[in-house]
mmCIF file with all atom_site columns, C-alpha atoms in Angstrom:
data_model
loop_
_atom_site.group_PDB
_atom_site.id
_atom_site.type_symbol
_atom_site.label_atom_id
_atom_site.label_alt_id
_atom_site.label_comp_id
_atom_site.label_asym_id
_atom_site.label_entity_id
_atom_site.label_seq_id
_atom_site.pdbx_PDB_ins_code
_atom_site.Cartn_x
_atom_site.Cartn_y
_atom_site.Cartn_z
_atom_site.occupancy
_atom_site.B_iso_or_equiv
_atom_site.pdbx_formal_charge
_atom_site.auth_seq_id
_atom_site.auth_comp_id
_atom_site.auth_asym_id
_atom_site.auth_atom_id
_atom_site.pdbx_PDB_model_num
ATOM 1   C CA . UNK A 1 1   ? 0.000  0.000  0.000  1.00 0.00 ? 36  UNK A CA 1
ATOM 2   C CA . UNK A 1 2   ? 1.327  3.431  -0.918 1.00 0.00 ? 37  UNK A CA 1
ATOM 3   C CA . UNK A 1 3   ? 1.682  5.990  1.816  1.00 0.00 ? 38  UNK A CA 1
ATOM 4   C CA . UNK A 1 4   ? -0.654 8.968  1.308  1.00 0.00 ? 39  UNK A CA 1
ATOM 5   C CA . UNK A 1 5   ? 0.942  12.361 0.656  1.00 0.00 ? 40  UNK A CA 1
ATOM 6   C CA . UNK A 1 6   ? 1.331  14.675 3.651  1.00 0.00 ? 41  UNK A CA 1
ATOM 7   C CA . UNK A 1 7   ? -1.715 16.779 4.455  1.00 0.00 ? 42  UNK A CA 1
ATOM 8   C CA . UNK A 1 8   ? 0.368  19.850 5.146  1.00 0.00 ? 43  UNK A CA 1
ATOM 9   C CA . UNK A 1 9   ? 3.937  20.941 4.487  1.00 0.00 ? 44  UNK A CA 1
ATOM 10  C CA . UNK A 1 10  ? 6.023  24.080 4.334  1.00 0.00 ? 45  UNK A CA 1
ATOM 11  C CA . UNK A 1 11  ? 8.341  25.126 1.562  1.00 0.00 ? 46  UNK A CA 1
ATOM 12  C CA . UNK A 1 12  ? 11.027 27.689 2.238  1.00 0.00 ? 47  UNK A CA 1
ATOM 13  C CA . UNK A 1 13  ? 11.641 30.023 -0.686 1.00 0.00 ? 48  UNK A CA 1
ATOM 14  C CA . UNK A 1 14  ? 15.250 31.114 -0.207 1.00 0.00 ? 49  UNK A CA 1
ATOM 15  C CA . UNK A 1 15  ? 14.953 34.066 -2.560 1.00 0.00 ? 50  UNK A CA 1
ATOM 16  C CA . UNK A 1 16  ? 11.874 35.277 -0.654 1.00 0.00 ? 51  UNK A CA 1
ATOM 17  C CA . UNK A 1 17  ? 13.780 34.916 2.618  1.00 0.00 ? 52  UNK A CA 1
ATOM 18  C CA . UNK A 1 18  ? 16.625 37.068 1.247  1.00 0.00 ? 53  UNK A CA 1
ATOM 19  C CA . UNK A 1 19  ? 14.179 39.596 -0.208 1.00 0.00 ? 54  UNK A CA 1
ATOM 20  C CA . UNK A 1 20  ? 12.116 39.894 2.982  1.00 0.00 ? 55  UNK A CA 1
ATOM 21  C CA . UNK A 1 21  ? 15.183 40.428 5.152  1.00 0.00 ? 56  UNK A CA 1
ATOM 22  C CA . UNK A 1 22  ? 16.458 43.062 2.728  1.00 0.00 ? 57  UNK A CA 1
ATOM 23  C CA . UNK A 1 23  ? 13.123 44.886 2.975  1.00 0.00 ? 58  UNK A CA 1
ATOM 24  C CA . UNK A 1 24  ? 13.078 44.628 6.774  1.00 0.00 ? 59  UNK A CA 1
ATOM 25  C CA . UNK A 1 25  ? 16.562 46.162 6.923  1.00 0.00 ? 60  UNK A CA 1
ATOM 26  C CA . UNK A 1 26  ? 15.657 48.956 4.514  1.00 0.00 ? 61  UNK A CA 1
ATOM 27  C CA . UNK A 1 27  ? 12.438 49.895 6.284  1.00 0.00 ? 62  UNK A CA 1
ATOM 28  C CA . UNK A 1 28  ? 13.770 49.658 9.828  1.00 0.00 ? 63  UNK A CA 1
ATOM 29  C CA . UNK A 1 29  ? 17.197 51.124 9.228  1.00 0.00 ? 64  UNK A CA 1
ATOM 30  C CA . UNK A 1 30  ? 18.362 48.818 12.015 1.00 0.00 ? 65  UNK A CA 1
ATOM 31  C CA . UNK A 1 31  ? 20.084 45.496 12.436 1.00 0.00 ? 66  UNK A CA 1
ATOM 32  C CA . UNK A 1 32  ? 17.843 42.448 12.187 1.00 0.00 ? 67  UNK A CA 1
ATOM 33  C CA . UNK A 1 33  ? 18.052 39.288 14.267 1.00 0.00 ? 68  UNK A CA 1
ATOM 34  C CA . UNK A 1 34  ? 16.479 36.241 12.686 1.00 0.00 ? 69  UNK A CA 1
ATOM 35  C CA . UNK A 1 35  ? 14.912 34.061 15.382 1.00 0.00 ? 70  UNK A CA 1
ATOM 36  C CA . UNK A 1 36  ? 15.342 30.393 14.516 1.00 0.00 ? 71  UNK A CA 1
ATOM 37  C CA . UNK A 1 37  ? 14.668 28.800 17.891 1.00 0.00 ? 72  UNK A CA 1
ATOM 38  C CA . UNK A 1 38  ? 12.918 25.479 18.122 1.00 0.00 ? 73  UNK A CA 1
ATOM 39  C CA . UNK A 1 39  ? 14.615 24.099 15.016 1.00 0.00 ? 74  UNK A CA 1
ATOM 40  C CA . UNK A 1 40  ? 13.633 27.211 13.033 1.00 0.00 ? 75  UNK A CA 1
ATOM 41  C CA . UNK A 1 41  ? 10.056 26.585 14.108 1.00 0.00 ? 76  UNK A CA 1
ATOM 42  C CA . UNK A 1 42  ? 10.173 23.119 12.618 1.00 0.00 ? 77  UNK A CA 1
ATOM 43  C CA . UNK A 1 43  ? 11.759 24.130 9.308  1.00 0.00 ? 78  UNK A CA 1
ATOM 44  C CA . UNK A 1 44  ? 15.233 22.792 10.096 1.00 0.00 ? 79  UNK A CA 1
ATOM 45  C CA . UNK A 1 45  ? 17.661 24.708 12.291 1.00 0.00 ? 80  UNK A CA 1
ATOM 46  C CA . UNK A 1 46  ? 20.797 24.043 10.267 1.00 0.00 ? 81  UNK A CA 1
ATOM 47  C CA . UNK A 1 47  ? 19.255 24.397 6.805  1.00 0.00 ? 82  UNK A CA 1
ATOM 48  C CA . UNK A 1 48  ? 17.746 27.790 7.658  1.00 0.00 ? 83  UNK A CA 1
ATOM 49  C CA . UNK A 1 49  ? 20.838 28.922 9.599  1.00 0.00 ? 84  UNK A CA 1
ATOM 50  C CA . UNK A 1 50  ? 23.101 28.155 6.626  1.00 0.00 ? 85  UNK A CA 1
ATOM 51  C CA . UNK A 1 51  ? 20.921 30.317 4.403  1.00 0.00 ? 86  UNK A CA 1
ATOM 52  C CA . UNK A 1 52  ? 20.757 33.154 6.935  1.00 0.00 ? 87  UNK A CA 1
ATOM 53  C CA . UNK A 1 53  ? 24.514 32.940 7.526  1.00 0.00 ? 88  UNK A CA 1
ATOM 54  C CA . UNK A 1 54  ? 24.985 34.341 4.008  1.00 0.00 ? 89  UNK A CA 1
ATOM 55  C CA . UNK A 1 55  ? 23.103 37.538 4.892  1.00 0.00 ? 90  UNK A CA 1
ATOM 56  C CA . UNK A 1 56  ? 25.514 39.207 7.323  1.00 0.00 ? 91  UNK A CA 1
ATOM 57  C CA . UNK A 1 57  ? 23.123 39.358 10.269 1.00 0.00 ? 92  UNK A CA 1
ATOM 58  C CA . UNK A 1 58  ? 24.493 40.330 13.694 1.00 0.00 ? 93  UNK A CA 1
ATOM 59  C CA . UNK A 1 59  ? 22.737 37.443 15.485 1.00 0.00 ? 94  UNK A CA 1
ATOM 60  C CA . UNK A 1 60  ? 20.680 34.313 15.044 1.00 0.00 ? 95  UNK A CA 1
ATOM 61  C CA . UNK A 1 61  ? 18.209 33.940 17.913 1.00 0.00 ? 96  UNK A CA 1
ATOM 62  C CA . UNK A 1 62  ? 18.235 30.426 19.369 1.00 0.00 ? 97  UNK A CA 1
ATOM 63  C CA . UNK A 1 63  ? 16.340 28.926 22.282 1.00 0.00 ? 98  UNK A CA 1
ATOM 64  C CA . UNK A 1 64  ? 19.215 27.477 24.253 1.00 0.00 ? 99  UNK A CA 1
ATOM 65  C CA . UNK A 1 65  ? 22.867 26.521 24.446 1.00 0.00 ? 100 UNK A CA 1
ATOM 66  C CA . UNK A 1 66  ? 22.243 23.247 22.621 1.00 0.00 ? 101 UNK A CA 1
ATOM 67  C CA . UNK A 1 67  ? 20.985 25.080 19.534 1.00 0.00 ? 102 UNK A CA 1
ATOM 68  C CA . UNK A 1 68  ? 23.948 27.507 19.724 1.00 0.00 ? 103 UNK A CA 1
ATOM 69  C CA . UNK A 1 69  ? 26.288 24.511 19.885 1.00 0.00 ? 104 UNK A CA 1
ATOM 70  C CA . UNK A 1 70  ? 24.630 22.971 16.806 1.00 0.00 ? 105 UNK A CA 1
ATOM 71  C CA . UNK A 1 71  ? 25.215 26.170 14.820 1.00 0.00 ? 106 UNK A CA 1
ATOM 72  C CA . UNK A 1 72  ? 28.853 26.276 15.878 1.00 0.00 ? 107 UNK A CA 1
ATOM 73  C CA . UNK A 1 73  ? 29.403 22.588 15.079 1.00 0.00 ? 108 UNK A CA 1
ATOM 74  C CA . UNK A 1 74  ? 27.973 23.121 11.587 1.00 0.00 ? 109 UNK A CA 1
ATOM 75  C CA . UNK A 1 75  ? 30.299 26.060 10.915 1.00 0.00 ? 110 UNK A CA 1
ATOM 76  C CA . UNK A 1 76  ? 27.683 28.817 11.078 1.00 0.00 ? 111 UNK A CA 1
ATOM 77  C CA . UNK A 1 77  ? 29.569 32.109 11.513 1.00 0.00 ? 112 UNK A CA 1
ATOM 78  C CA . UNK A 1 78  ? 26.676 34.333 12.624 1.00 0.00 ? 113 UNK A CA 1
ATOM 79  C CA . UNK A 1 79  ? 26.769 34.769 16.389 1.00 0.00 ? 114 UNK A CA 1
ATOM 80  C CA . UNK A 1 80  ? 24.085 32.911 18.342 1.00 0.00 ? 115 UNK A CA 1
ATOM 81  C CA . UNK A 1 81  ? 21.918 34.982 20.662 1.00 0.00 ? 116 UNK A CA 1
ATOM 82  C CA . UNK A 1 82  ? 20.578 32.655 23.361 1.00 0.00 ? 117 UNK A CA 1
ATOM 83  C CA . UNK A 1 83  ? 17.032 33.801 24.116 1.00 0.00 ? 118 UNK A CA 1
ATOM 84  C CA . UNK A 1 84  ? 16.336 31.519 27.067 1.00 0.00 ? 119 UNK A CA 1
ATOM 85  C CA . UNK A 1 85  ? 17.768 31.298 30.549 1.00 0.00 ? 120 UNK A CA 1
ATOM 86  C CA . UNK A 1 86  ? 21.064 29.460 30.832 1.00 0.00 ? 121 UNK A CA 1
ATOM 87  C CA . UNK A 1 87  ? 22.140 26.696 33.166 1.00 0.00 ? 122 UNK A CA 1
ATOM 88  C CA . UNK A 1 88  ? 25.132 27.345 35.392 1.00 0.00 ? 123 UNK A CA 1
ATOM 89  C CA . UNK A 1 89  ? 26.915 24.381 33.794 1.00 0.00 ? 124 UNK A CA 1
ATOM 90  C CA . UNK A 1 90  ? 26.616 25.998 30.315 1.00 0.00 ? 125 UNK A CA 1
ATOM 91  C CA . UNK A 1 91  ? 27.906 29.476 31.079 1.00 0.00 ? 126 UNK A CA 1
ATOM 92  C CA . UNK A 1 92  ? 31.644 28.870 30.752 1.00 0.00 ? 127 UNK A CA 1
ATOM 93  C CA . UNK A 1 93  ? 31.051 27.435 27.271 1.00 0.00 ? 128 UNK A CA 1
ATOM 94  C CA . UNK A 1 94  ? 28.871 30.423 26.341 1.00 0.00 ? 129 UNK A CA 1
ATOM 95  C CA . UNK A 1 95  ? 31.570 32.859 27.472 1.00 0.00 ? 130 UNK A CA 1
ATOM 96  C CA . UNK A 1 96  ? 34.394 30.908 25.802 1.00 0.00 ? 131 UNK A CA 1
ATOM 97  C CA . UNK A 1 97  ? 32.538 30.664 22.485 1.00 0.00 ? 132 UNK A CA 1
ATOM 98  C CA . UNK A 1 98  ? 31.554 34.338 22.412 1.00 0.00 ? 133 UNK A CA 1
ATOM 99  C CA . UNK A 1 99  ? 27.840 33.614 22.208 1.00 0.00 ? 134 UNK A CA 1
ATOM 100 C CA . UNK A 1 100 ? 25.454 36.289 23.452 1.00 0.00 ? 135 UNK A CA 1
ATOM 101 C CA . UNK A 1 101 ? 23.288 35.310 26.407 1.00 0.00 ? 136 UNK A CA 1
ATOM 102 C CA . UNK A 1 102 ? 20.070 37.018 27.382 1.00 0.00 ? 137 UNK A CA 1
ATOM 103 C CA . UNK A 1 103 ? 20.371 37.392 31.144 1.00 0.00 ? 138 UNK A CA 1
ATOM 104 C CA . UNK A 1 104 ? 17.101 36.590 32.867 1.00 0.00 ? 139 UNK A CA 1
ATOM 105 C CA . UNK A 1 105 ? 18.048 36.561 36.559 1.00 0.00 ? 140 UNK A CA 1
ATOM 106 C CA . UNK A 1 106 ? 20.362 38.234 39.051 1.00 0.00 ? 141 UNK A CA 1
ATOM 107 C CA . UNK A 1 107 ? 22.098 34.881 39.466 1.00 0.00 ? 142 UNK A CA 1
ATOM 108 C CA . UNK A 1 108 ? 22.936 34.792 35.735 1.00 0.00 ? 143 UNK A CA 1
ATOM 109 C CA . UNK A 1 109 ? 24.127 38.405 35.813 1.00 0.00 ? 144 UNK A CA 1
ATOM 110 C CA . UNK A 1 110 ? 26.420 37.731 38.771 1.00 0.00 ? 145 UNK A CA 1
ATOM 111 C CA . UNK A 1 111 ? 27.833 34.551 37.246 1.00 0.00 ? 146 UNK A CA 1
ATOM 112 C CA . UNK A 1 112 ? 28.510 36.083 33.815 1.00 0.00 ? 147 UNK A CA 1
ATOM 113 C CA . UNK A 1 113 ? 30.011 39.123 35.547 1.00 0.00 ? 148 UNK A CA 1
ATOM 114 C CA . UNK A 1 114 ? 32.512 36.801 37.255 1.00 0.00 ? 149 UNK A CA 1
ATOM 115 C CA . UNK A 1 115 ? 33.215 34.931 34.006 1.00 0.00 ? 150 UNK A CA 1
ATOM 116 C CA . UNK A 1 116 ? 33.820 38.217 32.184 1.00 0.00 ? 151 UNK A CA 1
ATOM 117 C CA . UNK A 1 117 ? 36.337 39.717 34.600 1.00 0.00 ? 152 UNK A CA 1
ATOM 118 C CA . UNK A 1 118 ? 39.294 39.145 32.259 1.00 0.00 ? 153 UNK A CA 1
ATOM 119 C CA . UNK A 1 119 ? 37.448 39.128 28.952 1.00 0.00 ? 154 UNK A CA 1
ATOM 120 C CA . UNK A 1 120 ? 34.192 41.092 28.675 1.00 0.00 ? 155 UNK A CA 1
ATOM 121 C CA . UNK A 1 121 ? 31.062 39.214 27.637 1.00 0.00 ? 156 UNK A CA 1
ATOM 122 C CA . UNK A 1 122 ? 28.444 40.903 25.481 1.00 0.00 ? 157 UNK A CA 1
ATOM 123 C CA . UNK A 1 123 ? 25.021 40.169 26.920 1.00 0.00 ? 158 UNK A CA 1
ATOM 124 C CA . UNK A 1 124 ? 21.478 41.464 26.826 1.00 0.00 ? 159 UNK A CA 1
ATOM 125 C CA . UNK A 1 125 ? 19.132 41.836 29.766 1.00 0.00 ? 160 UNK A CA 1
ATOM 126 C CA . UNK A 1 126 ? 15.598 40.500 29.953 1.00 0.00 ? 161 UNK A CA 1
ATOM 127 C CA . UNK A 1 127 ? 13.580 42.629 32.350 1.00 0.00 ? 162 UNK A CA 1
ATOM 128 C CA . UNK A 1 128 ? 10.135 41.549 33.476 1.00 0.00 ? 163 UNK A CA 1
ATOM 129 C CA . UNK A 1 129 ? 8.212  44.791 33.759 1.00 0.00 ? 164 UNK A CA 1
ATOM 130 C CA . UNK A 1 130 ? 5.095  42.962 34.823 1.00 0.00 ? 165 UNK A CA 1
ATOM 131 C CA . UNK A 1 131 ? 3.451  43.116 31.410 1.00 0.00 ? 166 UNK A CA 1
ATOM 132 C CA . UNK A 1 132 ? 3.716  39.381 30.796 1.00 0.00 ? 167 UNK A CA 1
#
């Protein structure tokens, strides 16, 4: 018996991806970070990252250290921006690799501050203003 075709699928148009990012840059006048967390939302982390790596973006937004490690292992040059909280056991690797963490707690801030004493670490702060 033949397997039925999938009921739904997604096709990534690389030229549309390039075009849309170009437009976003032109209209915003700012740097753009492509968020590819969760395996590029199911479209394939590495496949999408390789395409985005060609576009000279400052960051690729990933969910966690594991996704950042995958990008590095596959030779992706664009710097990972880790959107989620980090585990204490991951932070030395993050600092050593030059990845950008998003600091979500005082504990993370204090730990990265210690790790960055001899070599500064670029980081971003996540501040809960109570708006959800």
